[in-house]
Coordinates of C-alpha atoms and ligand atoms in Angstrom, one line a residue:
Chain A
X1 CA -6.8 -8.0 19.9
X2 CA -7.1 -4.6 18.9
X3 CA -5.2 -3.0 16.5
X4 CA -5.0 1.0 15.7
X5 CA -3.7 2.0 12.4
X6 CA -2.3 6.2 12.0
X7 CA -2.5 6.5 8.3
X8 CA -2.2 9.1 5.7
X9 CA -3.4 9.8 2.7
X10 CA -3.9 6.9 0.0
X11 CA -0.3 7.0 -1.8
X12 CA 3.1 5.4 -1.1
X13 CA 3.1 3.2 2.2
X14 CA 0.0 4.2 3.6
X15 CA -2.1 2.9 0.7
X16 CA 0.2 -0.4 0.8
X17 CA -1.1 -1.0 4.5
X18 CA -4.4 0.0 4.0
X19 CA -5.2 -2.3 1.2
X20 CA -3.9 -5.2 2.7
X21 CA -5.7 -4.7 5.6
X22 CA -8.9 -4.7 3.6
X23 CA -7.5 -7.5 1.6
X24 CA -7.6 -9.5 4.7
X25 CA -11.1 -8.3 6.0
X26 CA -9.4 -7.1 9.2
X27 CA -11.0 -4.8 11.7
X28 CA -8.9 -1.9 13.2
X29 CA -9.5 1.6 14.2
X30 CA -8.2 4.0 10.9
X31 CA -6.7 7.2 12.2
X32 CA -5.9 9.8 9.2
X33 CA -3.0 11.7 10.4
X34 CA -1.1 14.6 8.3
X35 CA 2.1 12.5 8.0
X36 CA 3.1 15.4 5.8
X37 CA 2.4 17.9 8.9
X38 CA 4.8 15.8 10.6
X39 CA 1.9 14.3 13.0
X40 CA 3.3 11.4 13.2
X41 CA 6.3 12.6 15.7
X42 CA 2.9 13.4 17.9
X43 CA 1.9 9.8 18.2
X44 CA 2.4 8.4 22.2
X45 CA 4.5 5.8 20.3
X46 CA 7.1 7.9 18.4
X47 CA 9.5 7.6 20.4
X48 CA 10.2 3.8 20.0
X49 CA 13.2 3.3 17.7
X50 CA 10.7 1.3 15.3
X51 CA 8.7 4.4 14.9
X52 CA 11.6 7.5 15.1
X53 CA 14.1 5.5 13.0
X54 CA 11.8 3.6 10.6
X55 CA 13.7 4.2 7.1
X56 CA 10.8 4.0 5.2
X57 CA 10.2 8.5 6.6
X58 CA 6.8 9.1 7.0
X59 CA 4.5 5.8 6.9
X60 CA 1.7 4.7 8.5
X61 CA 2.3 3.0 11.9
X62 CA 0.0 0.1 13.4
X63 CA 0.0 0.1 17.1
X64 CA -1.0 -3.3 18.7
X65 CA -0.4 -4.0 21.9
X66 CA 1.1 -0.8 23.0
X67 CA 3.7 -1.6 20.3
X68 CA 4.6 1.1 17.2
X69 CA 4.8 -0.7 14.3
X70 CA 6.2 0.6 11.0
X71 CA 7.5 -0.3 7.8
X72 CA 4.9 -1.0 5.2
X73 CA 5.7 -4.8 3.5
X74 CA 6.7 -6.1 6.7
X75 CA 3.1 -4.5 8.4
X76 CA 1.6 -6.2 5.6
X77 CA 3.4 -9.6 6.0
X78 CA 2.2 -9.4 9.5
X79 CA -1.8 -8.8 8.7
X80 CA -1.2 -11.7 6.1
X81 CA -1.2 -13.5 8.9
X82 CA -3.5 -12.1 11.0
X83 CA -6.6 -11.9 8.8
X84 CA -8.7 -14.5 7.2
X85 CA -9.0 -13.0 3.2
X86 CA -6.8 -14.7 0.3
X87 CA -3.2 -14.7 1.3
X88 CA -0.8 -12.1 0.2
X89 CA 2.2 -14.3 0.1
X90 CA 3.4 -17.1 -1.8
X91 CA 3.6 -20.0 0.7
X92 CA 6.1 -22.1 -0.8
X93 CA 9.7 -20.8 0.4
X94 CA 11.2 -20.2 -3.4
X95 CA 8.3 -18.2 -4.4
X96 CA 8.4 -16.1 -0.7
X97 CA 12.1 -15.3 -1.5
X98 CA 11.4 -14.4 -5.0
X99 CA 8.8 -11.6 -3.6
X100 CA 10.9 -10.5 -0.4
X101 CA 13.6 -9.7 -3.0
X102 CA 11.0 -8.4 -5.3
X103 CA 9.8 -5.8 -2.4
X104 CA 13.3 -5.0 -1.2
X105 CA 14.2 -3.5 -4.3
X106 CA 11.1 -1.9 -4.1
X107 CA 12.1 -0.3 -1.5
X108 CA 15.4 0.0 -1.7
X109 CA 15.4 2.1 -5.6
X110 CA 12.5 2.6 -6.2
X111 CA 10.6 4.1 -3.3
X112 CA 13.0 7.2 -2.7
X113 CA 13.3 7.6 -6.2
X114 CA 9.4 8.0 -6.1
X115 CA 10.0 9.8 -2.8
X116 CA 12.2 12.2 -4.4
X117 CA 10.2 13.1 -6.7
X118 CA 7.1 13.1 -5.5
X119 CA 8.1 16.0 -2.5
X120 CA 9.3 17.7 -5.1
X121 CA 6.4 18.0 -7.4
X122 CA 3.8 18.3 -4.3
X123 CA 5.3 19.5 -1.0
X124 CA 8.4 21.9 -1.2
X125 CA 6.3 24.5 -1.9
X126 CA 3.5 24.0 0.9
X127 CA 7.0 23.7 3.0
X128 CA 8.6 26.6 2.2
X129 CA 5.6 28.3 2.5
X130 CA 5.6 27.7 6.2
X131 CA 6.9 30.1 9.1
X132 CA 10.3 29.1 10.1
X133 CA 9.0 28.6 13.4
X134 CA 6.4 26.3 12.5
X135 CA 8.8 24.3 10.4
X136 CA 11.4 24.0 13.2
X137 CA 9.0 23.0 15.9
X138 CA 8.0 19.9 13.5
X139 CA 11.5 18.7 13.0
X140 CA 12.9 19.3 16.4
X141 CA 10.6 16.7 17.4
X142 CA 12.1 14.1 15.3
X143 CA 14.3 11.5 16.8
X144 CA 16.0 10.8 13.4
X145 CA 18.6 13.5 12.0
X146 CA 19.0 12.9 8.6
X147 CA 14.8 12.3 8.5
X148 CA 14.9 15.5 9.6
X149 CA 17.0 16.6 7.4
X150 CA 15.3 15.2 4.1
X151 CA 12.3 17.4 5.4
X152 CA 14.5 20.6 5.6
X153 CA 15.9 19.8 2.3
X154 CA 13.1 19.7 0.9
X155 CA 12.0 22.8 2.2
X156 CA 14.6 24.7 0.8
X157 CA 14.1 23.0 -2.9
X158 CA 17.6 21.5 -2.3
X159 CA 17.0 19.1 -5.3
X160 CA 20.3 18.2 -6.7
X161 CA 20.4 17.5 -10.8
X162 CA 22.3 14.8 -10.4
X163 CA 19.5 12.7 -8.0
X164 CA 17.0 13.8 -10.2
X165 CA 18.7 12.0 -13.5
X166 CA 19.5 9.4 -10.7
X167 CA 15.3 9.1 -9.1
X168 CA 14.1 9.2 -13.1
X169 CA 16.8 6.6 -14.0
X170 CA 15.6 4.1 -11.3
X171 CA 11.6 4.6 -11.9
X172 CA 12.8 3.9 -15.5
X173 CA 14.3 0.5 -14.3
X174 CA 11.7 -0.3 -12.0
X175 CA 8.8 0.0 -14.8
X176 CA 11.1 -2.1 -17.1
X177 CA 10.9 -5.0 -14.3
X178 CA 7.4 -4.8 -14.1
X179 CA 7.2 -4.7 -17.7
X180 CA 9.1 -7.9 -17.8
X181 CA 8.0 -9.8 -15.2
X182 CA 4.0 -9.3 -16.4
X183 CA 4.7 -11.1 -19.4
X184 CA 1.8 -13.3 -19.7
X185 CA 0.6 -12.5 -15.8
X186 CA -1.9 -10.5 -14.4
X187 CA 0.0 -9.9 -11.2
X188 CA 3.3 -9.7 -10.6
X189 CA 4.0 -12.7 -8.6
X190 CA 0.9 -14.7 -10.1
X191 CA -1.3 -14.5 -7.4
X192 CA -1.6 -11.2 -6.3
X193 CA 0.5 -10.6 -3.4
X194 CA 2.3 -7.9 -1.5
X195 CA 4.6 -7.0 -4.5
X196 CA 1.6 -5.9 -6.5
X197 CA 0.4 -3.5 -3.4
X198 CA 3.8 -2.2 -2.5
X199 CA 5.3 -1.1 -6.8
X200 CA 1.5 0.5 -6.9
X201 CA 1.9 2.4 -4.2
X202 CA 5.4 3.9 -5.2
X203 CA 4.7 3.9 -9.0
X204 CA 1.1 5.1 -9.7
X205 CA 2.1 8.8 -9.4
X206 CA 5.3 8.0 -11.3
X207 CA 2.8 8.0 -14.8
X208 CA 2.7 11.6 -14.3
X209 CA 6.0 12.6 -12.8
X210 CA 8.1 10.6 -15.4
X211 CA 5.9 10.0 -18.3
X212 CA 8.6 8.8 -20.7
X213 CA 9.5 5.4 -18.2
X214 CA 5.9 4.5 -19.2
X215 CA 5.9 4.7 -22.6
X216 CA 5.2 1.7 -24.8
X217 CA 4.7 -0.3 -21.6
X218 CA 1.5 -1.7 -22.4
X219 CA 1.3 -4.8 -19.5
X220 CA 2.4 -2.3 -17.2
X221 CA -0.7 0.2 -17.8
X222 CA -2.9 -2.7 -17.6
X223 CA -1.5 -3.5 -14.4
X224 CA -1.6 -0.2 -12.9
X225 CA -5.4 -0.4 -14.1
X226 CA -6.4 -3.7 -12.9
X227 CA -4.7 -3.0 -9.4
X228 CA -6.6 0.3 -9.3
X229 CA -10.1 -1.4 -9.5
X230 CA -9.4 -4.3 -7.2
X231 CA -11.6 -4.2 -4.7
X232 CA -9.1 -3.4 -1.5
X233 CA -7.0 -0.8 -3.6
X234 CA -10.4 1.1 -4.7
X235 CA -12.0 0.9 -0.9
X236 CA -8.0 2.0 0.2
X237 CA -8.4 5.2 -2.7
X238 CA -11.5 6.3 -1.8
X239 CA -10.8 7.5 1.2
X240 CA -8.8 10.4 -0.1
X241 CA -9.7 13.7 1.4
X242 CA -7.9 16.3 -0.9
X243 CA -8.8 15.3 -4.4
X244 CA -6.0 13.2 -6.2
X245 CA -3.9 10.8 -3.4
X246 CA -1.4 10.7 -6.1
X247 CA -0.3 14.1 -5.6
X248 CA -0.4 14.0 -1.7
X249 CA 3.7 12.9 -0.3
X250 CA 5.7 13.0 2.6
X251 CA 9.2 12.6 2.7
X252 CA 10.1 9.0 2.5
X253 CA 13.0 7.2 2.3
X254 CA 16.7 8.4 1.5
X255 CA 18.5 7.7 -1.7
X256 CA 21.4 5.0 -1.3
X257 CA 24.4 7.0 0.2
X258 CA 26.8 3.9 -0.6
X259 CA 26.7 1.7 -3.1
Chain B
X1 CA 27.8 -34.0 -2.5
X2 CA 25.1 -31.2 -1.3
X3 CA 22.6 -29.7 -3.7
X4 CA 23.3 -26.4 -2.0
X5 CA 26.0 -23.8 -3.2
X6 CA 27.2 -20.6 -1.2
X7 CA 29.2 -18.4 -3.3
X8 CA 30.8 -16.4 -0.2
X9 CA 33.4 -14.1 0.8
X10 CA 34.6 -14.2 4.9
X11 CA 32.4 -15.3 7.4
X12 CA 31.5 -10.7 7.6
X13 CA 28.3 -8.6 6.7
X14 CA 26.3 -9.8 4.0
X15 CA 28.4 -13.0 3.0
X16 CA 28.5 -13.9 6.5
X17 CA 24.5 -13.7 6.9
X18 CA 23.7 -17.0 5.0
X19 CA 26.8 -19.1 6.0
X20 CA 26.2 -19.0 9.6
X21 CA 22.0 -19.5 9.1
X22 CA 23.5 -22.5 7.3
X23 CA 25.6 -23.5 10.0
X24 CA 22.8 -23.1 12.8
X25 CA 20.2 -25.2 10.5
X26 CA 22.7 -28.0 10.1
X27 CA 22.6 -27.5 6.3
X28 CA 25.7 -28.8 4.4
X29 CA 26.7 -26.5 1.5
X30 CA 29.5 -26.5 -1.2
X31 CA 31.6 -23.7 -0.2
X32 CA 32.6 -21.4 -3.1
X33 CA 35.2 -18.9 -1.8
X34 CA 35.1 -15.6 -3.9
X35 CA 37.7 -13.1 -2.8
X36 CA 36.5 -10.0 -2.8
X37 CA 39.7 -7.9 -2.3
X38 CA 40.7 -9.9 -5.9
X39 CA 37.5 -8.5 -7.5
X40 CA 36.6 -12.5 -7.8
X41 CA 32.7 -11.2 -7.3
X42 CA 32.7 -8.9 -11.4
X43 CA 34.6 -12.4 -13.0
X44 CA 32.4 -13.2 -15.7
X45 CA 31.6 -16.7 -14.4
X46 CA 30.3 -15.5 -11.0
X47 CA 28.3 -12.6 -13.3
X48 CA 26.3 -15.6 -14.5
X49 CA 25.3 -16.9 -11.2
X50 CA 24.5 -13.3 -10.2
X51 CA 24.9 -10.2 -12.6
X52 CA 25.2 -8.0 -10.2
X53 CA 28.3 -9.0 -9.1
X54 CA 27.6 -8.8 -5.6
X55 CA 28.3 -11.5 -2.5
X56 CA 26.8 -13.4 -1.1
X57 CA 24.7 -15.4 -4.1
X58 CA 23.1 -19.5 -3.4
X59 CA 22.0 -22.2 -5.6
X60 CA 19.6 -24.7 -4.2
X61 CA 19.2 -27.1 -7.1
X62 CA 18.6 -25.0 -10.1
X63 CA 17.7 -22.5 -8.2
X64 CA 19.6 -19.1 -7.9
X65 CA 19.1 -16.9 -4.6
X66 CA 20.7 -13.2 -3.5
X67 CA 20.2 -10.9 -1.4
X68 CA 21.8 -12.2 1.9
X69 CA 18.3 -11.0 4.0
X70 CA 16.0 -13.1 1.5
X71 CA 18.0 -15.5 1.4
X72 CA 18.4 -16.6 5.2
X73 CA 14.9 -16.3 5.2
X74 CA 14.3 -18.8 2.2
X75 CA 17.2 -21.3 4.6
X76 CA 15.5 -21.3 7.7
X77 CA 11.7 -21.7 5.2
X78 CA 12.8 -24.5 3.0
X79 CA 15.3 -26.9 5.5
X80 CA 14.7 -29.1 8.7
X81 CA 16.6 -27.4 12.0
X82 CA 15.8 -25.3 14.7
X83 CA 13.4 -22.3 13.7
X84 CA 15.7 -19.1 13.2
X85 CA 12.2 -17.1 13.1
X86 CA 9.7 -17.6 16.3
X87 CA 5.9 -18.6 15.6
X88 CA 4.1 -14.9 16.6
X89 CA 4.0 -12.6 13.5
X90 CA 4.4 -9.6 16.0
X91 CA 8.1 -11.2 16.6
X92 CA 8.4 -11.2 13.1
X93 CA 7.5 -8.0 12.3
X94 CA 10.3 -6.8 14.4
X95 CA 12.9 -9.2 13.6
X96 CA 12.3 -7.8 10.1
X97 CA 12.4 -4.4 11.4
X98 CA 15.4 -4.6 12.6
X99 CA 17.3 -6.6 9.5
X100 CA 16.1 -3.8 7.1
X101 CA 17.4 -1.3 9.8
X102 CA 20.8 -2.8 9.7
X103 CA 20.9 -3.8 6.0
X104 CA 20.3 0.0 4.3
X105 CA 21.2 2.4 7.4
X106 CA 23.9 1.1 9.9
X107 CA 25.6 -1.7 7.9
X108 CA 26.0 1.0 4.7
X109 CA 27.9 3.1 7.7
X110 CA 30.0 0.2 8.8
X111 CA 30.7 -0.7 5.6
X112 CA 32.0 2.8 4.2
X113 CA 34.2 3.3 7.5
X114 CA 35.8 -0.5 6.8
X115 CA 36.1 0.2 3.4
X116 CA 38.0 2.8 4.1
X117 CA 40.0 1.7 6.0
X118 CA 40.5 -1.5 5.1
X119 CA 39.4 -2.5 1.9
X120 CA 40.9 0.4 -0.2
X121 CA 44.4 -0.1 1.7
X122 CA 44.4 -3.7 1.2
X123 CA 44.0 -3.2 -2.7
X124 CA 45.4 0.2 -3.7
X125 CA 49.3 -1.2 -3.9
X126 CA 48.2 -3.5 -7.0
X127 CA 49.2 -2.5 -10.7
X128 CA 47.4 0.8 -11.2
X129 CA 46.6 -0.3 -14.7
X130 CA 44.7 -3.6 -13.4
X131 CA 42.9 -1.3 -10.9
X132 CA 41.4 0.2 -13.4
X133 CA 40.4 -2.5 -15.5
X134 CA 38.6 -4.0 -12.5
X135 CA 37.2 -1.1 -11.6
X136 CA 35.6 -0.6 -15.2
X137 CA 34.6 -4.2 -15.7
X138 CA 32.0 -3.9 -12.3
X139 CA 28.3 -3.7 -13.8
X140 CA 26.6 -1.4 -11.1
X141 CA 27.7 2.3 -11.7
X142 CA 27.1 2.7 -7.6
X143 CA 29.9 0.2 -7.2
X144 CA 32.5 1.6 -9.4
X145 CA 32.1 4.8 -7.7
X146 CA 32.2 3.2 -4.6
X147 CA 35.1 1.0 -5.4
X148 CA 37.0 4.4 -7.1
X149 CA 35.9 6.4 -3.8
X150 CA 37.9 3.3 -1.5
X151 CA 41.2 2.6 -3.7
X152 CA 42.1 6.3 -4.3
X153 CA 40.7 7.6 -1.1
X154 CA 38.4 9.6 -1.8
X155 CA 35.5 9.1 0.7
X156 CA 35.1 13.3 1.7
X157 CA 35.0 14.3 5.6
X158 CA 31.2 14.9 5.5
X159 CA 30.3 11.5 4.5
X160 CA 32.5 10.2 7.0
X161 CA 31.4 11.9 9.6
X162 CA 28.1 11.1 9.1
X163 CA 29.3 7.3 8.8
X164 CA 30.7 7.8 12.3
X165 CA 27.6 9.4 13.6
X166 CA 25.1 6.9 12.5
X167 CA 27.2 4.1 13.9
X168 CA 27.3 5.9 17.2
X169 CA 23.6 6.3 17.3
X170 CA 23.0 2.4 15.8
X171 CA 25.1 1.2 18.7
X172 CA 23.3 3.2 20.9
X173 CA 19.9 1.7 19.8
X174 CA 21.4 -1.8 19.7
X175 CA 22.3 -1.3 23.4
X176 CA 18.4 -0.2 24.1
X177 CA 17.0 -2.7 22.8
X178 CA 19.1 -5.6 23.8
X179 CA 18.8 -4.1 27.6
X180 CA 14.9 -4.4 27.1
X181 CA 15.5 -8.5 25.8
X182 CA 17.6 -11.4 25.8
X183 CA 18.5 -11.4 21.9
X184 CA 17.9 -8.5 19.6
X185 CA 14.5 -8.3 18.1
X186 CA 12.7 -11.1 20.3
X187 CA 13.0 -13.3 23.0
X188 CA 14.4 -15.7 20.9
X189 CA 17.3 -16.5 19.0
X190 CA 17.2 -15.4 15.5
X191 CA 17.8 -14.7 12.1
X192 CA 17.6 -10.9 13.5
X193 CA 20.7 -11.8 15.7
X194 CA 22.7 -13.8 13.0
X195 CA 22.5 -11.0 10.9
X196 CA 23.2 -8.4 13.7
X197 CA 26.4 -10.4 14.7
X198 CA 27.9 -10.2 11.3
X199 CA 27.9 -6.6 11.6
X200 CA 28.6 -5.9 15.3
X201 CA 31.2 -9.2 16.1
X202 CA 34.3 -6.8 16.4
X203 CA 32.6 -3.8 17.8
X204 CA 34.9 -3.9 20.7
X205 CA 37.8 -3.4 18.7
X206 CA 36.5 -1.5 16.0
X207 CA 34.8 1.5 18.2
X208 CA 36.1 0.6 21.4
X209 CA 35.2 4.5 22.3
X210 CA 32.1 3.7 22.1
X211 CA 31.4 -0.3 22.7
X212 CA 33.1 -1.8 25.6
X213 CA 31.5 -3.8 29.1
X214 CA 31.5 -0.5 30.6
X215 CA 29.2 1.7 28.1
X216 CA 27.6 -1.4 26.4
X217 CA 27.4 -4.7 29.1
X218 CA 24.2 -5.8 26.9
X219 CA 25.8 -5.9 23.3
X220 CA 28.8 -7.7 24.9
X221 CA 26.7 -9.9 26.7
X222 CA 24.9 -10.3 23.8
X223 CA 28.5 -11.1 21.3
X224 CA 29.7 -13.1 23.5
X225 CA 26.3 -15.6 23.8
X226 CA 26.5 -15.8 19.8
X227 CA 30.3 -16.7 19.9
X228 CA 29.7 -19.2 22.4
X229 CA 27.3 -21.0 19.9
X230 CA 29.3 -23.7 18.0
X231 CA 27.8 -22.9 14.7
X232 CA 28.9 -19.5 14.9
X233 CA 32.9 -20.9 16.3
X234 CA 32.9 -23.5 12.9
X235 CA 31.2 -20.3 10.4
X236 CA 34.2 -17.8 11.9
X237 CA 36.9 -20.8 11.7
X238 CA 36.2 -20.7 7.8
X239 CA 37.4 -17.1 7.6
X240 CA 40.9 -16.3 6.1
X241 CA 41.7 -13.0 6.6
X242 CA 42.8 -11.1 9.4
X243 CA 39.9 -8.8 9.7
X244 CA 37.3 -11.6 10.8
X245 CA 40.6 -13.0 13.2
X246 CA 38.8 -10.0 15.4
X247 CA 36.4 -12.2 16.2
X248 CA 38.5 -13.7 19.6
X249 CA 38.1 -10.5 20.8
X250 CA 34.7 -11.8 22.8
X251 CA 37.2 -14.5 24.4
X252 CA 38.1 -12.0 27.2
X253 CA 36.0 -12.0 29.7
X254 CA 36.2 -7.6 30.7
X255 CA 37.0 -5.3 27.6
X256 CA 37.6 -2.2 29.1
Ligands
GSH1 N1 21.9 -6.4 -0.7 C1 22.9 -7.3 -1.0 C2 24.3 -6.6 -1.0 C3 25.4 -7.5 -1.3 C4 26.8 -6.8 -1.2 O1 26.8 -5.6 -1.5 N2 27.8 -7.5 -0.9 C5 29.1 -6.9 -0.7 C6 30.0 -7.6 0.3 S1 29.3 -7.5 1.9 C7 29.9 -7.0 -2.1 O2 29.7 -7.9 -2.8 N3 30.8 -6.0 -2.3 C8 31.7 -6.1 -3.3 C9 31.4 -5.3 -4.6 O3 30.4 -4.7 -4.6 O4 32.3 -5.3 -5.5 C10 22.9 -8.5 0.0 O5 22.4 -8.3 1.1 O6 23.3 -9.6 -0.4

């Protein structure tokens, strides 16, 4: 079977999926796309609803079979079980739930938090800077309204105080988890799994964005290190084309609007 | 005596989830009944099971599981009874797809509208002084303001509207993709459905401008095929309240 992968550069989702597929020694075609050019409304499967609605914004998509798929734990929990390499999940059904739960909150606070911030720092102004034109023909093509919305916002550096306290709040909380749950460890779940690729991907630009959450975290800088050097995750970084991937974002996924 | 505990609201969204995986597996629980229009879920007993002081939580043993998704996942992983997930990974992808979909973009939606409409009303005549005492004894600030924002109505027009939207454009999708297969995320019965019926069961009803046999024959068809199973008539016989009641709904046979 053969599998195509549209990736971006090495940060956030895309460097989740990549890794894993190198955990897993799997072949497929790597496509770099400009996710943050909005190429990924271009792709011949953006308009499946898995592709135009995914709530993670603008990940990586693996097309097999004709099929668009998105989302980047649940692409990895599929290449777990595709490939032959160590396995990136927990196999006994306590230990599974504990790192499903452990990704969704990834995902759920901690990933537009990142998001947040991360467009801010490193794409508002390369958006604003953009003929109105060119900025409109990119979002018209997006099946999702408030995706396309989070791009326009970000253009316009609508960055409201109160999400910022909320985004540095929550990758405050998030590096006290990890902080926690490393006690004694090297990886979060024991083995390395998905968990470990996934709060990487979200938090390693964090250390610069929101020093203070990292501060006296000491297990949590060695994690960040040892995750950076495993073999996968360095392959996965060096194939960044504009210098640091940390500093290379697309919008991603919307900050909780209840509850 | 089962070593299995569901600490549940109504047979609805996120409690409703794990009780009817239960049900399908054949998995006897101990049924805790929290009522969440009593603010049962912030008591300081539950807040040991699960601080967060959200529903649904489960105890297997000594073990302590939330997070409704998870935790039907961890059901169908750990107990005998028909699969709730098919064998190829590509159908789980999707089935996963589609839960996280309905978990943080069209549920939220659902949720706000009945919240609105029902939830706040249900609890706004109590003492005002015991309102807020509940309301300042919940331990995530999202859920204070959310709680404030339901029993003093004050959900604004914009994020109504937006509610509204996004559950016109979910149902839309739902219809899509259940007119492309027999159950929603594969050809097989799943935990994708379970969780999809908890949502959707009184859709009829509850839009019926916008889901009805005329506009949406595959998400009735689809209802109705989930009532008809007899785990979901004993989950839905367990609720109280007349809210899930709109369940019989899917008994007529044309809704107009
Ligand atoms: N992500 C959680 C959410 C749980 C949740 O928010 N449950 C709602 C009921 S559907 C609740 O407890 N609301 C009452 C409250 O927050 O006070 C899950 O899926 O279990």
């Amino acid at each position: 079977m053969s599998m195509t992968l549209y990736h971006g550069e090495p940060n956030g989702p895309s460097l989740t999926v990549l890794a894993a597929l190198f955990e897993k020694g799997l072949d497929a075609q790597l496509v770099k796309i400009d996710l943050a050019g909005g190429a990924r409304h271009d792709l011949a499967v953006a308009h499946q609803a898995e592709v135009g609605m995914s709530i993670e914004g603008e990940g990586p998509v693996l097309v097999v079979n004709g099929e668009g798929m998105t989302d980047s734990v649940f692409i990895a929990c599929y290449l777990d079980d595709q490939g032959t390499g160590p396995v990136l999940r927990p196999s006994e059904p306590y230990a599974r739930w504990e790192m499903m739960t452990w990704c969704r909150q990834i995902i759920e606070r901690c990933a537009p938090a990142a998001a947040f911030l991360g467009t801010k720092a490193h794409l508002a102004t390369a958006l604003a800077a953009l003929p109105t034109e060119t900025f409109l023909a990119v979002t018209a093509k997006m099946q999702s309204v408030d995706l396309a919305q989070r791009w326009s916002d970000i253009r316009t550096g609508t960055f409201p105080d109160d999400q910022q306290a909320d985004s540095e709040t929550k990758i405050a909380q998030a590096v006290d988890k990890v902080e926690a749950q490393l006690d004694g460890r090297n990886w979060l779940m024991g083995d390395f799994s998905i968990a470990d690729l996934e709060t990487y991907a979200w938090l390693a630009a964090m250390v610069d964005l929101v020093p203070s959450a990292f501060a006296g975290k000491p297990q949590t800088s060695a994690w960040l290190a040892r995750v950076a050097v495993r073999p996968s995750v360095a392959k996965a970084l060096s194939m960044a084309a504009s210098g640091d991937p940390r500093n290379c974002w697309a919008p991603g996924p919307e900050i909780n609007r209840w509850g | 005596m089962s070593d299995v505990t569901l600490y549940h609201w109504e047979p609805n969204a996120n409690s409703g989830k794990p009780m009817l995986a239960l049900m399908e597996k054949g998995v006897p629980f101990n049924s805790h009944y929290l009522d969440l229009l009593n603010f049962d879920q912030h008591d300081p007993e539950y807040l040991k099971i699960n601080p967060l002081g959200t529903i649904p939580a489960m105890t297997h043993g000594d073990r302590v599981l939330t997070e409704s998704t998870a935790i039907m996942e961890y059901v169908d992983e750990a107990f005998d009874g028909p699969k709730l997930m098919p064998s190829d990974p590509q159908d789980q992808w999707r089935i996963r797809w589609w839960m996280k979909f309905m978990d943080q973009w069209l549920a939220p939606s659902f949720s706000m509208i009945g919240w609105s409409v029902f939830v706040g009303p249900s609890v706004r005549q109590k003492d005002p002084d015991l309102l807020k005492a509940r309301i300042d004894r919940i331990p995530m600030p999202e859920r204070r303001v959310a709680w404030r924002k339901a029993i003093y109505g004050l959900f604004s027009d914009a994020e109504m509207a937006e509610s509204q939207r996004r559950v016109g454009v979910g149902i839309q999708m739902l219809e899509d993709a259940l007119s492309k297969r027999e159950w929603l995320a594969s050809d097989h019965y799943s935990l994708a459905d379970v969780n999809g019926f908890n949502l959707a069961y009184a859709l009829p009803l509850s839009q019926p401008h916008l889901s009805n046999d005329d506009l949406t024959p595959n998400i009735l068809r689809w209802l109705r095929a989930i009532y008809a199973r007899p785990a979901t008539k004993a989950c839905w016989a367990m609720g109280k309240t007349d809210m899930v009641k709109r369940v019989a709904i899917l008994e007529q046979e044309y809704i107009a």
